[in-house]
PDB file of C-alpha atoms in Angstrom:
ATOM      1  CA  MET A 115      -4.567 -58.440  84.838  1.00  0.00           C
ATOM      2  CA  TYR A 116      -3.692 -56.833  81.583  1.00  0.00           C
ATOM      3  CA  ASP A 117      -4.245 -58.408  78.563  1.00  0.00           C
ATOM      4  CA  ILE A 118      -0.960 -59.376  76.286  1.00  0.00           C
ATOM      5  CA  VAL A 119      -2.131 -55.914  73.994  1.00  0.00           C
ATOM      6  CA  SER A 120      -2.716 -53.282  76.907  1.00  0.00           C
ATOM      7  CA  VAL A 121       0.684 -54.281  77.925  1.00  0.00           C
ATOM      8  CA  ILE A 122       2.214 -54.409  73.908  1.00  0.00           C
ATOM      9  CA  ILE A 123       0.666 -50.670  74.082  1.00  0.00           C
ATOM     10  CA  PHE A 124       1.422 -49.536  77.771  1.00  0.00           C
ATOM     11  CA  ASN A 125       5.021 -50.370  76.630  1.00  0.00           C
ATOM     12  CA  THR A 126       4.828 -49.209  73.364  1.00  0.00           C
ATOM     13  CA  ILE A 127       2.866 -45.841  75.101  1.00  0.00           C
ATOM     14  CA  GLY A 128       6.241 -45.431  77.098  1.00  0.00           C
ATOM     15  CA  GLY A 129       8.742 -46.415  74.757  1.00  0.00           C
ATOM     16  CA  ILE A 130       8.190 -42.968  72.717  1.00  0.00           C
ATOM     17  CA  ILE A 131       7.790 -40.454  76.088  1.00  0.00           C
ATOM     18  CA  MET A 132      11.406 -41.721  76.924  1.00  0.00           C
ATOM     19  CA  SER A 133      12.590 -41.170  73.737  1.00  0.00           C
ATOM     20  CA  GLN A 134      10.278 -37.814  73.644  1.00  0.00           C
ATOM     21  CA  SER A 135      11.750 -37.300  76.815  1.00  0.00           C
ATOM     22  CA  ASN A 136      15.954 -37.875  75.815  1.00  0.00           C
ATOM     23  CA  LEU A 137      14.790 -35.292  72.121  1.00  0.00           C
ATOM     24  CA  GLU A 138      13.724 -33.266  75.137  1.00  0.00           C
ATOM     25  CA  LYS A 139      17.187 -33.109  76.622  1.00  0.00           C
ATOM     26  CA  GLN A 140      19.325 -33.569  73.329  1.00  0.00           C
ATOM     27  CA  GLU A 141      17.646 -30.457  71.813  1.00  0.00           C
ATOM     28  CA  ALA A 142      17.957 -28.820  75.268  1.00  0.00           C
ATOM     29  CA  LYS A 143      21.440 -29.931  75.127  1.00  0.00           C
ATOM     30  CA  LEU A 144      21.900 -28.477  71.338  1.00  0.00           C
ATOM     31  CA  LYS A 145      20.299 -25.611  71.927  1.00  0.00           C
ATOM     32  CA  GLN A 146      23.073 -25.183  74.965  1.00  0.00           C
ATOM     33  CA  LEU A 147      25.562 -25.640  73.186  1.00  0.00           C
ATOM     34  CA  ASN A 148      24.506 -22.972  69.838  1.00  0.00           C
ATOM     35  CA  GLN A 149      24.412 -20.426  73.279  1.00  0.00           C
ATOM     36  CA  LYS A 150      27.888 -20.949  73.523  1.00  0.00           C
ATOM     37  CA  ILE A 151      28.869 -20.800  69.818  1.00  0.00           C
ATOM     38  CA  LYS A 152      27.101 -17.584  69.004  1.00  0.00           C
ATOM     39  CA  ALA A 153      28.260 -16.814  72.631  1.00  0.00           C
ATOM     40  CA  GLU A 154      32.337 -17.497  72.178  1.00  0.00           C
ATOM     41  CA  LYS A 155      31.630 -15.968  68.339  1.00  0.00           C
ATOM     42  CA  ASN A 156      30.991 -12.606  70.407  1.00  0.00           C
ATOM     43  CA  LYS A 157      33.460 -12.638  72.426  1.00  0.00           C
ATOM     44  CA  ILE A 158      35.756 -13.097  69.156  1.00  0.00           C
ATOM     45  CA  GLU A 159      34.880 -10.274  67.201  1.00  0.00           C
ATOM     46  CA  GLN A 160      34.868  -7.718  70.058  1.00  0.00           C
ATOM     47  CA  ASN A 161      38.227  -8.996  70.904  1.00  0.00           C
ATOM     48  CA  LEU A 162      39.601  -8.773  67.930  1.00  0.00           C
ATOM     49  CA  GLY A 163      38.060  -4.946  66.959  1.00  0.00           C
ATOM     50  CA  LYS A 164      40.463  -3.953  70.153  1.00  0.00           C
ATOM     51  CA  GLN A 165      43.340  -5.725  68.434  1.00  0.00           C
ATOM     52  CA  ILE A 166      43.195  -2.763  65.900  1.00  0.00           C
ATOM     53  CA  ILE A 167      41.372  -0.466  67.320  1.00  0.00           C
ATOM     54  CA  ARG A 168      44.742  -0.437  69.454  1.00  0.00           C
ATOM     55  CA  SER A 169      47.567  -1.642  66.449  1.00  0.00           C
ATOM     56  CA  ALA A 170      46.047   1.412  65.022  1.00  0.00           C
ATOM     57  CA  ASN A 171      46.378   3.951  67.709  1.00  0.00           C
ATOM     58  CA  LEU A 172      42.575   4.989  66.597  1.00  0.00           C
ATOM     59  CA  ASP A 173      40.889   6.425  69.250  1.00  0.00           C
ATOM     60  CA  TYR A 174      37.317   4.690  70.905  1.00  0.00           C
ATOM     61  CA  GLY A 175      36.194   8.893  70.885  1.00  0.00           C
ATOM     62  CA  THR A 176      36.133   9.952  68.121  1.00  0.00           C
ATOM     63  CA  LEU A 177      34.883   7.116  65.685  1.00  0.00           C
ATOM     64  CA  THR A 178      32.174   7.281  64.355  1.00  0.00           C
ATOM     65  CA  THR A 179      30.041   4.690  62.090  1.00  0.00           C
ATOM     66  CA  PRO A 180      30.761   5.015  58.648  1.00  0.00           C
ATOM     67  CA  GLN A 181      34.927   5.404  59.544  1.00  0.00           C
ATOM     68  CA  ILE A 182      34.650   1.449  61.656  1.00  0.00           C
ATOM     69  CA  LYS A 183      32.850   0.487  58.712  1.00  0.00           C
ATOM     70  CA  MET A 184      35.613   1.811  56.174  1.00  0.00           C
ATOM     71  CA  ILE A 185      38.654   1.091  58.586  1.00  0.00           C
ATOM     72  CA  ALA A 186      36.160  -3.069  58.931  1.00  0.00           C
ATOM     73  CA  LYS A 187      36.822  -3.018  54.744  1.00  0.00           C
ATOM     74  CA  LYS A 188      39.951  -2.522  54.273  1.00  0.00           C
ATOM     75  CA  VAL A 189      41.097  -4.209  57.438  1.00  0.00           C
ATOM     76  CA  ALA A 190      38.580  -7.650  54.883  1.00  0.00           C
ATOM     77  CA  ALA A 191      39.980  -6.188  51.300  1.00  0.00           C
ATOM     78  CA  PHE A 192      43.994  -6.379  52.328  1.00  0.00           C
ATOM     79  CA  LEU A 193      42.892  -9.739  54.381  1.00  0.00           C
ATOM     80  CA  ASN A 194      41.181 -11.761  50.905  1.00  0.00           C
ATOM     81  CA  GLN A 195      44.395 -10.250  49.436  1.00  0.00           C
ATOM     82  CA  ALA A 196      46.578 -12.211  51.393  1.00  0.00           C
ATOM     83  CA  GLN A 197      45.187 -14.704  51.285  1.00  0.00           C
ATOM     84  CA  ASN A 198      44.423 -14.848  47.011  1.00  0.00           C
ATOM     85  CA  ASN A 199      48.482 -14.370  47.168  1.00  0.00           C
ATOM     86  CA  ARG A 200      49.212 -17.434  49.429  1.00  0.00           C
TER      87      ARG A 200
END
């Protein structure tokens, strides 16, 4: 038969294992949520880029990296100025 110390140790270890299991589940949920957030950010960035290109009637085929960076800086400057004027 088990003595009280053995029962306490067993219950404590069982509780630690359950807590660790719950923590691992929460970590997995958090990782999954972070992946969803990252995917949504990428989706928004892509949609924003597409809308800017369409609105400005730019040609995908002729856009260079320096041009893209210049356009991004101009859009950012415009948005920052608009925010400061509020």
